[in-house]
PDB file of C-alpha atoms in Angstrom:
ATOM      1  CA  MET A 265     -12.062 -15.029  21.278  1.00 46.00           C
ATOM      2  CA  SER A 266      -8.907 -13.895  20.047  1.00 54.00           C
ATOM      3  CA  GLU A 267      -8.566 -12.367  16.418  1.00 65.00           C
ATOM      4  CA  SER A 268      -5.352 -11.250  14.655  1.00 78.00           C
ATOM      5  CA  ILE A 269      -5.088  -8.599  11.806  1.00 85.00           C
ATOM      6  CA  HIS A 270      -2.139  -8.769   9.515  1.00 92.00           C
ATOM      7  CA  LYS A 271      -1.692  -5.481   7.404  1.00 95.00           C
ATOM      8  CA  THR A 272       0.252  -5.621   4.187  1.00 97.00           C
ATOM      9  CA  LEU A 273       1.361  -2.736   1.982  1.00 97.00           C
ATOM     10  CA  LEU A 274       2.482  -3.113  -1.748  1.00 97.00           C
ATOM     11  CA  ILE A 275       3.720  -0.255  -3.848  1.00 97.00           C
ATOM     12  CA  LYS A 276       3.886  -1.435  -7.490  1.00 97.00           C
ATOM     13  CA  HIS A 277       4.556   0.213 -10.903  1.00 96.00           C
ATOM     14  CA  VAL A 278       1.553  -0.035 -13.151  1.00 92.00           C
ATOM     15  CA  THR A 279       3.436  -2.789 -15.146  1.00 92.00           C
ATOM     16  CA  SER A 280       3.329  -4.898 -11.843  1.00 91.00           C
ATOM     17  CA  ARG A 281       6.934  -4.437 -11.021  1.00 95.00           C
ATOM     18  CA  MET A 282       6.906  -4.692  -7.157  1.00 97.00           C
ATOM     19  CA  LEU A 283       8.836  -1.570  -5.577  1.00 97.00           C
ATOM     20  CA  LEU A 284       8.038  -2.271  -1.880  1.00 97.00           C
ATOM     21  CA  ASP A 285       6.480  -5.336  -0.183  1.00 97.00           C
ATOM     22  CA  SER A 286       6.031  -4.711   3.479  1.00 97.00           C
ATOM     23  CA  ARG A 287       5.957  -8.370   4.030  1.00 94.00           C
ATOM     24  CA  VAL A 288       9.146  -8.970   2.532  1.00 95.00           C
ATOM     25  CA  ARG A 289      11.086  -5.872   3.648  1.00 92.00           C
ATOM     26  CA  GLY A 290       9.479  -5.832   7.085  1.00 94.00           C
ATOM     27  CA  ASN A 291       8.564  -2.098   6.757  1.00 96.00           C
ATOM     28  CA  THR A 292       6.062  -0.816   9.432  1.00 97.00           C
ATOM     29  CA  PHE A 293       3.424   1.798   7.926  1.00 98.00           C
ATOM     30  CA  ASN A 294       0.426   3.674   8.961  1.00 97.00           C
ATOM     31  CA  LEU A 295      -2.405   4.373   6.636  1.00 97.00           C
ATOM     32  CA  SER A 296      -5.095   7.124   7.836  1.00 97.00           C
ATOM     33  CA  ALA A 297      -7.688   9.368   6.480  1.00 97.00           C
ATOM     34  CA  CYS A 298      -6.473  12.908   5.948  1.00 97.00           C
ATOM     35  CA  GLU A 299      -7.847  16.093   4.397  1.00 96.00           C
ATOM     36  CA  LYS A 300      -6.669  15.239   0.994  1.00 96.00           C
ATOM     37  CA  GLY A 301      -7.916  11.666   1.185  1.00 97.00           C
ATOM     38  CA  TRP A 302      -5.345   9.043   2.532  1.00 97.00           C
ATOM     39  CA  GLN A 303      -1.933   9.425   3.995  1.00 98.00           C
ATOM     40  CA  LEU A 304       0.352   6.431   3.818  1.00 97.00           C
ATOM     41  CA  VAL A 305       3.546   6.855   6.198  1.00 98.00           C
ATOM     42  CA  VAL A 306       6.187   3.884   5.629  1.00 98.00           C
ATOM     43  CA  GLU A 307       9.088   3.616   7.655  1.00 98.00           C
ATOM     44  CA  ASP A 308      12.618   1.971   7.136  1.00 97.00           C
ATOM     45  CA  VAL A 309      12.502   2.743   3.449  1.00 97.00           C
ATOM     46  CA  ASP A 310      15.899   2.313   1.560  1.00 95.00           C
ATOM     47  CA  ALA A 311      17.092   5.569  -0.405  1.00 96.00           C
ATOM     48  CA  GLY A 312      17.030   3.482  -3.820  1.00 96.00           C
ATOM     49  CA  VAL A 313      13.325   2.714  -3.269  1.00 96.00           C
ATOM     50  CA  MET A 314      12.516   6.289  -2.427  1.00 97.00           C
ATOM     51  CA  GLN A 315      14.353   7.410  -5.503  1.00 97.00           C
ATOM     52  CA  THR A 316      12.397   4.834  -7.822  1.00 97.00           C
ATOM     53  CA  ILE A 317       8.967   5.824  -6.167  1.00 97.00           C
ATOM     54  CA  GLN A 318       9.929   9.505  -6.746  1.00 97.00           C
ATOM     55  CA  GLU A 319      10.835   8.781 -10.425  1.00 97.00           C
ATOM     56  CA  GLU A 320       7.770   6.720 -10.984  1.00 96.00           C
ATOM     57  CA  LEU A 321       5.336   8.716  -8.907  1.00 97.00           C
ATOM     58  CA  ALA A 322       2.700   9.034 -11.910  1.00 96.00           C
ATOM     59  CA  ASN A 323       2.797   5.339 -12.366  1.00 95.00           C
ATOM     60  CA  LEU A 324       2.160   3.992  -8.977  1.00 95.00           C
ATOM     61  CA  ASN A 325      -0.367   1.515  -7.753  1.00 93.00           C
ATOM     62  CA  LEU A 326      -0.715   0.997  -4.011  1.00 97.00           C
ATOM     63  CA  PHE A 327      -2.388  -1.917  -2.324  1.00 97.00           C
ATOM     64  CA  TYR A 328      -3.344  -2.302   1.254  1.00 97.00           C
ATOM     65  CA  PHE A 329      -4.643  -5.500   2.677  1.00 95.00           C
ATOM     66  CA  GLU A 330      -6.002  -6.464   6.170  1.00 93.00           C
ATOM     67  CA  GLU A 331      -5.925 -10.358   6.870  1.00 91.00           C
ATOM     68  CA  LEU A 332      -8.149 -11.235   9.734  1.00 87.00           C
ATOM     69  CA  GLU A 333      -7.606 -14.656  11.302  1.00 79.00           C
ATOM     70  CA  GLU A 334     -10.415 -15.843  13.509  1.00 72.00           C
ATOM     71  CA  ALA A 335     -11.902 -19.066  14.912  1.00 67.00           C
ATOM     72  CA  GLN A 336     -14.167 -19.167  11.703  1.00 74.00           C
ATOM     73  CA  GLY A 337     -11.223 -19.040   9.275  1.00 75.00           C
ATOM     74  CA  ARG A 338      -9.434 -16.395   7.473  1.00 80.00           C
ATOM     75  CA  SER A 339     -10.689 -13.348   5.390  1.00 85.00           C
ATOM     76  CA  ILE A 340      -8.916 -10.717   3.509  1.00 89.00           C
ATOM     77  CA  ARG A 341      -9.964  -6.954   3.001  1.00 91.00           C
ATOM     78  CA  LYS A 342      -8.236  -5.356  -0.070  1.00 94.00           C
ATOM     79  CA  TRP A 343      -8.068  -1.819  -1.045  1.00 96.00           C
ATOM     80  CA  TRP A 344      -6.257  -0.241  -4.025  1.00 95.00           C
ATOM     81  CA  LEU A 345      -4.993   3.460  -3.360  1.00 96.00           C
ATOM     82  CA  TYR A 346      -4.130   5.897  -5.979  1.00 94.00           C
ATOM     83  CA  ASP A 347      -4.420   9.541  -6.953  1.00 95.00           C
ATOM     84  CA  THR A 348      -6.652  10.607  -9.871  1.00 95.00           C
ATOM     85  CA  VAL A 349      -4.029  13.299 -10.656  1.00 95.00           C
ATOM     86  CA  LEU A 350      -0.419  12.796  -9.055  1.00 96.00           C
ATOM     87  CA  PRO A 351       0.128  11.443  -5.389  1.00 97.00           C
ATOM     88  CA  GLU A 352       1.728  13.909  -3.105  1.00 97.00           C
ATOM     89  CA  LEU A 353       5.309  12.680  -2.014  1.00 98.00           C
ATOM     90  CA  VAL A 354       7.482  13.563   0.857  1.00 97.00           C
ATOM     91  CA  THR A 355      10.759  11.748   1.663  1.00 96.00           C
ATOM     92  CA  ASP A 356      13.189  11.938   4.470  1.00 97.00           C
ATOM     93  CA  GLU A 357      16.258   9.854   3.683  1.00 94.00           C
ATOM     94  CA  THR A 358      17.928  10.541   7.071  1.00 95.00           C
ATOM     95  CA  ALA A 359      14.907   8.986   8.938  1.00 97.00           C
ATOM     96  CA  ARG A 360      14.217   6.411   6.120  1.00 97.00           C
ATOM     97  CA  GLN A 361      10.592   7.667   6.041  1.00 98.00           C
ATOM     98  CA  LEU A 362       8.305   8.080   2.954  1.00 97.00           C
ATOM     99  CA  THR A 363       4.836   9.701   2.969  1.00 98.00           C
ATOM    100  CA  LEU A 364       2.338   9.289   0.168  1.00 98.00           C
ATOM    101  CA  ILE A 365      -0.861  11.244   0.062  1.00 98.00           C
ATOM    102  CA  VAL A 366      -3.512   9.996  -2.430  1.00 97.00           C
ATOM    103  CA  ASN A 367      -7.190  10.956  -3.023  1.00 97.00           C
ATOM    104  CA  THR A 368      -8.832   7.615  -3.814  1.00 95.00           C
ATOM    105  CA  ARG A 369      -9.358   4.355  -1.911  1.00 95.00           C
ATOM    106  CA  THR A 370     -11.292   1.619  -3.534  1.00 94.00           C
ATOM    107  CA  GLY A 371     -12.076  -1.723  -2.171  1.00 92.00           C
ATOM    108  CA  TYR A 372     -11.959  -4.793  -4.327  1.00 86.00           C
ATOM    109  CA  SER A 373     -12.103  -8.698  -4.623  1.00 79.00           C
ATOM    110  CA  ASN A 374     -10.435 -11.332  -6.486  1.00 66.00           C
ATOM    111  CA  GLU A 375     -13.627 -13.517  -6.148  1.00 61.00           C
ATOM    112  CA  HIS A 376     -14.414 -13.228  -9.949  1.00 53.00           C
ATOM    113  CA  VAL A 377     -11.084 -13.543 -11.222  1.00 47.00           C
ATOM    114  CA  SER A 378     -10.583 -16.773 -13.446  1.00 48.00           C
ATOM    115  CA  LYS A 379      -7.845 -19.160 -12.123  1.00 48.00           C
ATOM    116  CA  GLN A 380      -6.321 -20.676 -15.074  1.00 47.00           C
TER     117      GLN A 380
END
């Protein structure tokens, strides 16, 4: 039985303004555990987006989704990534690569959110 996992990264300002949506921009990214918590490396990031993320570093919310499609249906696992102090940021404009390191990853669900 074949199953497929679709991964999505959203980087938002705390006011919900979208700064980067991997589904829209097609950015490849890698999320991995590291000594300080969680490291997120994003490829093919525009210089303007890097600049905005750097300016708003203290006001970022990162969301990581894994959507699993299998014979029984579809399920989505969601995580909120953030730093309790300030995320660590490394940018490489030449390589168009952005690295963020945060110390917290929290799973969540929208099951109890009212749909009005």
